[in-house]
Short mmCIF file of C-alpha atoms and ligand atoms in Angstrom, two decimals:
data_model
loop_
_atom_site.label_atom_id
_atom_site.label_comp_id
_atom_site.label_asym_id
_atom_site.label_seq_id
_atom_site.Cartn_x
_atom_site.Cartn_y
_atom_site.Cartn_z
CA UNK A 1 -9.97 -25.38 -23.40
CA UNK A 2 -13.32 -24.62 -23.83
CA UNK A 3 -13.20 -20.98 -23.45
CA UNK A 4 -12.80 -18.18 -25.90
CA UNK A 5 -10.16 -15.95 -25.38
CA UNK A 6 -11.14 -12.42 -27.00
CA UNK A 7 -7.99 -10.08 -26.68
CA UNK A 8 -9.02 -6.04 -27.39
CA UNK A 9 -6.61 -3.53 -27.20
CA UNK A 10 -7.32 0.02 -26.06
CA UNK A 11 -4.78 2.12 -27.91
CA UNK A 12 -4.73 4.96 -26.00
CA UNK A 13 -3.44 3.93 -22.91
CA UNK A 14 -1.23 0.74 -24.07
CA UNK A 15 -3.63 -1.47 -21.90
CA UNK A 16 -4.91 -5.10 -22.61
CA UNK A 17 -8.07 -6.39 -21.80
CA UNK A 18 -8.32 -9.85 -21.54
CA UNK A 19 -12.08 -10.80 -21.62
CA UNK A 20 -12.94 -14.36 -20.93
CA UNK A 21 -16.01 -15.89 -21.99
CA UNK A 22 -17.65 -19.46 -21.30
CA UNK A 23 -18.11 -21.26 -18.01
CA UNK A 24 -14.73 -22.99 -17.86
CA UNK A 25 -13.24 -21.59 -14.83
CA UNK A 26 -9.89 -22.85 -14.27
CA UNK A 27 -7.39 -21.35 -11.96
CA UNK A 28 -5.54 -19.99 -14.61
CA UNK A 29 -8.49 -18.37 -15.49
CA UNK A 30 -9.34 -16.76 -12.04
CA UNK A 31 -5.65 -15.28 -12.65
CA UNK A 32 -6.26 -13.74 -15.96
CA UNK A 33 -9.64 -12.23 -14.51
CA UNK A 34 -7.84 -10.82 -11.83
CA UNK A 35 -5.41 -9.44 -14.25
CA UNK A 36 -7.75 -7.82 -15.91
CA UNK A 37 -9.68 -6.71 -13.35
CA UNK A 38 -6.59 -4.93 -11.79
CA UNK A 39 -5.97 -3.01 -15.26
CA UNK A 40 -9.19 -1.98 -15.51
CA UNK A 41 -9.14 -0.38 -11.98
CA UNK A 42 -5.64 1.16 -12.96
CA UNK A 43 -7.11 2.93 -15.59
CA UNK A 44 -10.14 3.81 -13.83
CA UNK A 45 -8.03 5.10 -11.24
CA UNK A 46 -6.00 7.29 -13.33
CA UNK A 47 -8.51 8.77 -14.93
CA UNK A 48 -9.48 11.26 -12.52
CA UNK A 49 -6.40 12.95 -11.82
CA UNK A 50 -5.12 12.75 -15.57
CA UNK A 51 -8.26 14.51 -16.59
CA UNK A 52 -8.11 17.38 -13.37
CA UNK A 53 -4.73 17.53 -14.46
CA UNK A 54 -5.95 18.31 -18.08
CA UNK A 55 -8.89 20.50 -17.44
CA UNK A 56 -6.68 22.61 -14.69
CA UNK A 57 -3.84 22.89 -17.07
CA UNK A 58 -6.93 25.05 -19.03
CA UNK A 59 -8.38 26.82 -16.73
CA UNK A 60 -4.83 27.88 -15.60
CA UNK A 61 -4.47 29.16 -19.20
CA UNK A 62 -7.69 30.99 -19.55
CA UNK A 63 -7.00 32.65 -15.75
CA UNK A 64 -3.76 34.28 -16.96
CA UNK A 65 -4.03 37.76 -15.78
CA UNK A 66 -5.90 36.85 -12.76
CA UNK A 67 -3.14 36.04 -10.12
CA UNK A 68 -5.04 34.98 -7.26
CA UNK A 69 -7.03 32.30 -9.25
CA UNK A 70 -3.68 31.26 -11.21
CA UNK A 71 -2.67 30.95 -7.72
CA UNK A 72 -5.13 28.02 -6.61
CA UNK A 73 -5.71 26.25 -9.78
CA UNK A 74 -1.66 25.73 -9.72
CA UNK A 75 -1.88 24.88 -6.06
CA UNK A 76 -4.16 21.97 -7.23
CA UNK A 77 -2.51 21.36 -10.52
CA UNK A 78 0.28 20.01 -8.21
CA UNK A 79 -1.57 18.18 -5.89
CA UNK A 80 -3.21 16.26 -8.53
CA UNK A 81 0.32 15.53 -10.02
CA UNK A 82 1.60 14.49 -7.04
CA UNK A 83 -1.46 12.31 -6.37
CA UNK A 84 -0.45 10.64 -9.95
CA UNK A 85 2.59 10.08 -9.13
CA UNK A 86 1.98 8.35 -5.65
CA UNK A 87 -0.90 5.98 -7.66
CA UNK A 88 1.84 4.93 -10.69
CA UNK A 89 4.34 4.48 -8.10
CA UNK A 90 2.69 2.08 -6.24
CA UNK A 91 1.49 0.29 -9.47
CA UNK A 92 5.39 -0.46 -10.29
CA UNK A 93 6.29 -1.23 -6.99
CA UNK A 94 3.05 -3.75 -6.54
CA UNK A 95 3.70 -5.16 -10.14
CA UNK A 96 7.19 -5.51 -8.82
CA UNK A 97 6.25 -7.68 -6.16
CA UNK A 98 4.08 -9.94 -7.80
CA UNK A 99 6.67 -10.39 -10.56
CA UNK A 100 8.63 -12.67 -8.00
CA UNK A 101 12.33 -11.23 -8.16
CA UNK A 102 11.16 -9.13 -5.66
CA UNK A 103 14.34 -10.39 -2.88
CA UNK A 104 17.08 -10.41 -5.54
CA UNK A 105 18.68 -7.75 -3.60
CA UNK A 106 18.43 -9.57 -0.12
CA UNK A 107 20.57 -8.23 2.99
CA UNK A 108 20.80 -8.70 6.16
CA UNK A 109 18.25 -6.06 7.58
CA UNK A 110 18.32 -4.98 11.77
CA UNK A 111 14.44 -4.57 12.31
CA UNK A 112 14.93 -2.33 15.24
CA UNK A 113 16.88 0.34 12.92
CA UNK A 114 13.62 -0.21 10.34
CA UNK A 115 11.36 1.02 13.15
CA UNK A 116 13.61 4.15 14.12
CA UNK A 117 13.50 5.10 10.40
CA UNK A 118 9.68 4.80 10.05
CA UNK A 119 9.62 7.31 13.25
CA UNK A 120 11.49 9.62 11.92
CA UNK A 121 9.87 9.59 8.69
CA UNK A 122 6.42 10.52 10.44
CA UNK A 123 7.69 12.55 13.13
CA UNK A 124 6.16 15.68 11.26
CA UNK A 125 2.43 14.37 10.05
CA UNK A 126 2.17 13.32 13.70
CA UNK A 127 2.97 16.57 15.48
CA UNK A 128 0.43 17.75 12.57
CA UNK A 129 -1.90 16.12 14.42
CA UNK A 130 -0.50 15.91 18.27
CA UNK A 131 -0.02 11.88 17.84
CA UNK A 132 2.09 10.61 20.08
CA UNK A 133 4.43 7.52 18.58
CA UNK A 134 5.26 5.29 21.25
CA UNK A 135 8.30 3.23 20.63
CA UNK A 136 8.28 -0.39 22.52
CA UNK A 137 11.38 -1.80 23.77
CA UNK A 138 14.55 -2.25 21.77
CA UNK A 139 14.71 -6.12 19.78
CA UNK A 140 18.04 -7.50 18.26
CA UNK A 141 16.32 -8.82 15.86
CA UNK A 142 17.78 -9.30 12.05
CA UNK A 143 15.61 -10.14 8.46
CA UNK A 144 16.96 -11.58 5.22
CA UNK A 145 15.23 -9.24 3.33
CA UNK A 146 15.24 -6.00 1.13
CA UNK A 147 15.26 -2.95 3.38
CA UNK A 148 13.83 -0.71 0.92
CA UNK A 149 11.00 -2.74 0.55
CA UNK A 150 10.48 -3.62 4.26
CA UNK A 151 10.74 0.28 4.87
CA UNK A 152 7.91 0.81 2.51
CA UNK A 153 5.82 -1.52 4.13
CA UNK A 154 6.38 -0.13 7.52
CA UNK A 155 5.49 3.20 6.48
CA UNK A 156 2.45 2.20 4.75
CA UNK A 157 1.47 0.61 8.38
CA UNK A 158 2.65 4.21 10.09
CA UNK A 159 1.51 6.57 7.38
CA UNK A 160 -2.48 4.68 7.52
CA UNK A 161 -2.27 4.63 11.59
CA UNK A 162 -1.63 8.30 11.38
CA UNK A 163 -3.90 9.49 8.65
CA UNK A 164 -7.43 7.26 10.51
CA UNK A 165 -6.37 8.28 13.97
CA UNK A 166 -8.03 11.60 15.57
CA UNK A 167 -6.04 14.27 16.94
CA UNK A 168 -4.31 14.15 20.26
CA UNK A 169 -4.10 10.19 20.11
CA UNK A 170 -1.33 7.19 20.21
CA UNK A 171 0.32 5.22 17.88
CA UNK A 172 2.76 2.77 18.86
CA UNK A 173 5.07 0.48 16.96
CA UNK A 174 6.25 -2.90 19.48
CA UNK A 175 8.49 -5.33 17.96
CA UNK A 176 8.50 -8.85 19.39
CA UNK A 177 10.97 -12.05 18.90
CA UNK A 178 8.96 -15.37 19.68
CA UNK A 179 10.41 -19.15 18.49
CA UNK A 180 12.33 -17.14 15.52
CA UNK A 181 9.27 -15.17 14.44
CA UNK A 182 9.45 -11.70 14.61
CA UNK A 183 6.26 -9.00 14.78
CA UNK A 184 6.61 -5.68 13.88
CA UNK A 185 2.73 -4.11 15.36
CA UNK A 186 1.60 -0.62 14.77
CA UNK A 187 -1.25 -0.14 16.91
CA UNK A 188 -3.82 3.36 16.71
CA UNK A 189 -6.68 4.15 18.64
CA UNK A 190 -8.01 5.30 15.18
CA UNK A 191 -11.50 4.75 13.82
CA UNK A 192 -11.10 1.03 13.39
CA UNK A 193 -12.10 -1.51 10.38
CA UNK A 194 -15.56 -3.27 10.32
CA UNK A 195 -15.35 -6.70 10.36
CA UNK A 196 -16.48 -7.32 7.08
CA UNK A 197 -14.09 -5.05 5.97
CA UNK A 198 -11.31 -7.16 7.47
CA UNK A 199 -9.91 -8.78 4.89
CA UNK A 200 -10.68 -7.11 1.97
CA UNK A 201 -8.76 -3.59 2.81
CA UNK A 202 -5.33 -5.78 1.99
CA UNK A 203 -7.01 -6.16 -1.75
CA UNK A 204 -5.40 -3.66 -4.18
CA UNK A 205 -7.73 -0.62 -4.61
CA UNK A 206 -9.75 -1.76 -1.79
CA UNK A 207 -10.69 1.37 0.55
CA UNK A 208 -12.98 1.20 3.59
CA UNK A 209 -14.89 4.51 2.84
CA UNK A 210 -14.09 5.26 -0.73
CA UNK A 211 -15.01 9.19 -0.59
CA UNK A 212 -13.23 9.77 2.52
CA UNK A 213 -9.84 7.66 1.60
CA UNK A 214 -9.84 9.94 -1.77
CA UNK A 215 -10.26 12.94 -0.30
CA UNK A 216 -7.56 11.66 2.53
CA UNK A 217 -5.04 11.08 -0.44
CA UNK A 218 -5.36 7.70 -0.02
CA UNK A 219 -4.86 4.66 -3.22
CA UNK A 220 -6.22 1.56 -1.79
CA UNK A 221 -2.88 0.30 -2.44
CA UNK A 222 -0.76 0.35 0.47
CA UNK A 223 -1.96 -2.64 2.52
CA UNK A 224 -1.82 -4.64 -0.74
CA UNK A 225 1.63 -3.72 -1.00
CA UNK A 226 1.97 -4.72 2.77
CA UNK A 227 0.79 -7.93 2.17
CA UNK A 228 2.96 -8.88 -0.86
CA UNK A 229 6.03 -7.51 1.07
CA UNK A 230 5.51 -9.78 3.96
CA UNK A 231 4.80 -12.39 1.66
CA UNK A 232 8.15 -12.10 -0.75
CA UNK A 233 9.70 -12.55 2.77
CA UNK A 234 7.86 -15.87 3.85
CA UNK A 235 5.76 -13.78 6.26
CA UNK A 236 2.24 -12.46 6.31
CA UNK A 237 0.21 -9.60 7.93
CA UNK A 238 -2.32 -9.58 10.68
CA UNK A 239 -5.00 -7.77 11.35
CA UNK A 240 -7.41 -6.98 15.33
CA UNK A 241 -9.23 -3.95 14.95
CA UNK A 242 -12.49 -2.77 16.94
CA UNK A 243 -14.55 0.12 15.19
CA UNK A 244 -14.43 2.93 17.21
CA UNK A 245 -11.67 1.48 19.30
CA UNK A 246 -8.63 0.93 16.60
CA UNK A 247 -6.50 -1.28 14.46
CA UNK A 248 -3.30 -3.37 14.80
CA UNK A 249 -1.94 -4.51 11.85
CA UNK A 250 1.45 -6.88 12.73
CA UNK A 251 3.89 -7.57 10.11
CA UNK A 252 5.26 -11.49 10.88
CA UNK A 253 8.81 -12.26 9.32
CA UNK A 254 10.77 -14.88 9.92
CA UNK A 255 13.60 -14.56 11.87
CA UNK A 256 17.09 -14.52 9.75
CA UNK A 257 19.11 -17.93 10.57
CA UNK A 258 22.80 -17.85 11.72
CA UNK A 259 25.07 -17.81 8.59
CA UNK A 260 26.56 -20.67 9.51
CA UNK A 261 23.74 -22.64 8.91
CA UNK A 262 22.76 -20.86 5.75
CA UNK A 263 24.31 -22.85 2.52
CA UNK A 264 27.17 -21.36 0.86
CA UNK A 265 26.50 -18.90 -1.41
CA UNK A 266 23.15 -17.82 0.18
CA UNK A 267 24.13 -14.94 1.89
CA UNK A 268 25.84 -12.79 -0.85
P1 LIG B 1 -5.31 3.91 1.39
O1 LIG B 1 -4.31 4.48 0.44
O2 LIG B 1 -6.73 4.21 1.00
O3 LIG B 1 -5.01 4.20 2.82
P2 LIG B 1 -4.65 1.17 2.04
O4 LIG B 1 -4.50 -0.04 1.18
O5 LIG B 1 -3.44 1.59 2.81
O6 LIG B 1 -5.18 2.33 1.12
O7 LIG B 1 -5.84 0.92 3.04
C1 LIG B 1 -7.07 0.44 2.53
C2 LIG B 1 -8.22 0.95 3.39
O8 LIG B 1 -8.15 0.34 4.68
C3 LIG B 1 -8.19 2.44 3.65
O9 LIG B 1 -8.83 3.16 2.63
C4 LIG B 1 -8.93 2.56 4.97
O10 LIG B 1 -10.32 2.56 4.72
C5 LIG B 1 -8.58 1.26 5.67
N1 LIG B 1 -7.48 1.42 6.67
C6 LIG B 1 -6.17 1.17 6.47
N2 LIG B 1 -5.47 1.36 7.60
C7 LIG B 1 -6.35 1.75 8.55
C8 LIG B 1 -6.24 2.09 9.93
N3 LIG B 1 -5.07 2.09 10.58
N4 LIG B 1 -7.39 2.42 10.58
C9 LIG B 1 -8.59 2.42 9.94
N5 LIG B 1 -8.75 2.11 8.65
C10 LIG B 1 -7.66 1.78 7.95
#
């Protein structure tokens, strides 16, 4: 070990820092870097809306007997909670993931029922905008996995398609069953990813166009979660996508065996 480990601890918000000095760079090391580089974009992240939330929580004070400005400063007070909450909701469910128990729960899960839910779920942000979601044709197909997780992961994919897609466009969800792989696509005609943004969007806090995916609502975190989700379930997640032109991202899962060729005890 020829590195020094120097461990400081930043009181106020509980967090670690884990700084790593010399030029030994071991995967374990790499690891603990990208530890640390994750909690210091958590706290950089919540940052911003813990201090709005602060300095609103003042002005909202100070504005007491003026009801119109009480009015907007509350109207923002909540968005910025609600923005919190989204960010340290996605932290635990990422953390979660990595953590490895993430299919304790496992279950048989019908992939065409996932799809229908997602729909429904979006129905009203996509009349917001006049988007059309196409369904393809109904799959039998079944996952061992955890449907709350899957679901999340599938919205992510519908909620992003939806929020960089114009008005009056199409975004369809196709499920295909090929040689016991199944893909789940969700295809816009959105604004598309650069190519050298291709595989970076899937890292956590990652965003195409920073200002825009703020203002948007957006954490960076939702195709990171993606990722992991397919991953826990010995798939991945694809990406074709031509700026100007649109994105399909495809979930790939493996297809759940016949319990009769699944050991005892496997199933639940
Ligand atoms: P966010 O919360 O910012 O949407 P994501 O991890 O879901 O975070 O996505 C990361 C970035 O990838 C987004 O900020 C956006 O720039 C880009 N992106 C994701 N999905 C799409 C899409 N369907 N079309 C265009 N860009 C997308």
């Amino acid at each position: 070990e020829q590195s020094l480990h120097l461990i400081v601890r930043v009181s106020r918000l509980g967090a670690r820092y884990v700084l790593l000095l010399g030029d030994d760079r071991t995967e374990a090391h790499r690891l603990e870097e990208v530890r640390r580089d994750f909690l210091a974009n958590v706290s950089h992240e919540l940052k911003t809306p813990i201090g709005a939330v602060g300095l609103l929580a003042e002005a909202l004070e100070s504005a007491a007997d003026e009801p119109d400005s009480v009015r907007r400063f509350a109207a923002r007070l909540s968005a910025e909670a609600e923005r919190l909450a989204k960010i340290t909701s996605e932290i635990i469910q990422l953390s979660r993931l990595q953590s490895g128990d993430a299919l304790e729960k496992a279950e048989l899960v019908d992939v065409d029922h996932l799809v229908r839910q997602s729909i429904d779920h979006h129905r009203v942000a996509a009349d917001a905008k006049d988007i059309e979601l196409v369904v393809g044709k109904r799959r039998h197909a079944l996952v061992l996995g955890d449907p709350a997780m899957l679901s999340t992961a599938l919205n992510n994919l519908v909620a992003n398609a939806i929020q960089y897609s114009p008005e009056h466009s199409r975004v369809g969800i196709g499920v295909t069953l090929t040689d016991g792989v199944i893909e789940i696509a969700v295809t816009d005609q959105g604004v598309g990813i650069p190519a050298a943004d291709r595989d970076r969007v899937f890292e956590r806090f990652y965003r195409v166009d920073t200002a825009r995916a703020r203002n948007t609502g957006g954490t960076g975190l939702g195709l990171s979660i993606v990722k992991h989700v397919a991953q826990n379930h010995g798939g991945d997640v694809r990406l074709w996508s031509q700026p100007g032109n649109g994105s399909t991202f495809t979930i790939r899962l493996p297809e759940a065996v016949e319990a009769s060729a699944v050991p005892t005890g496997a199933t639940g």
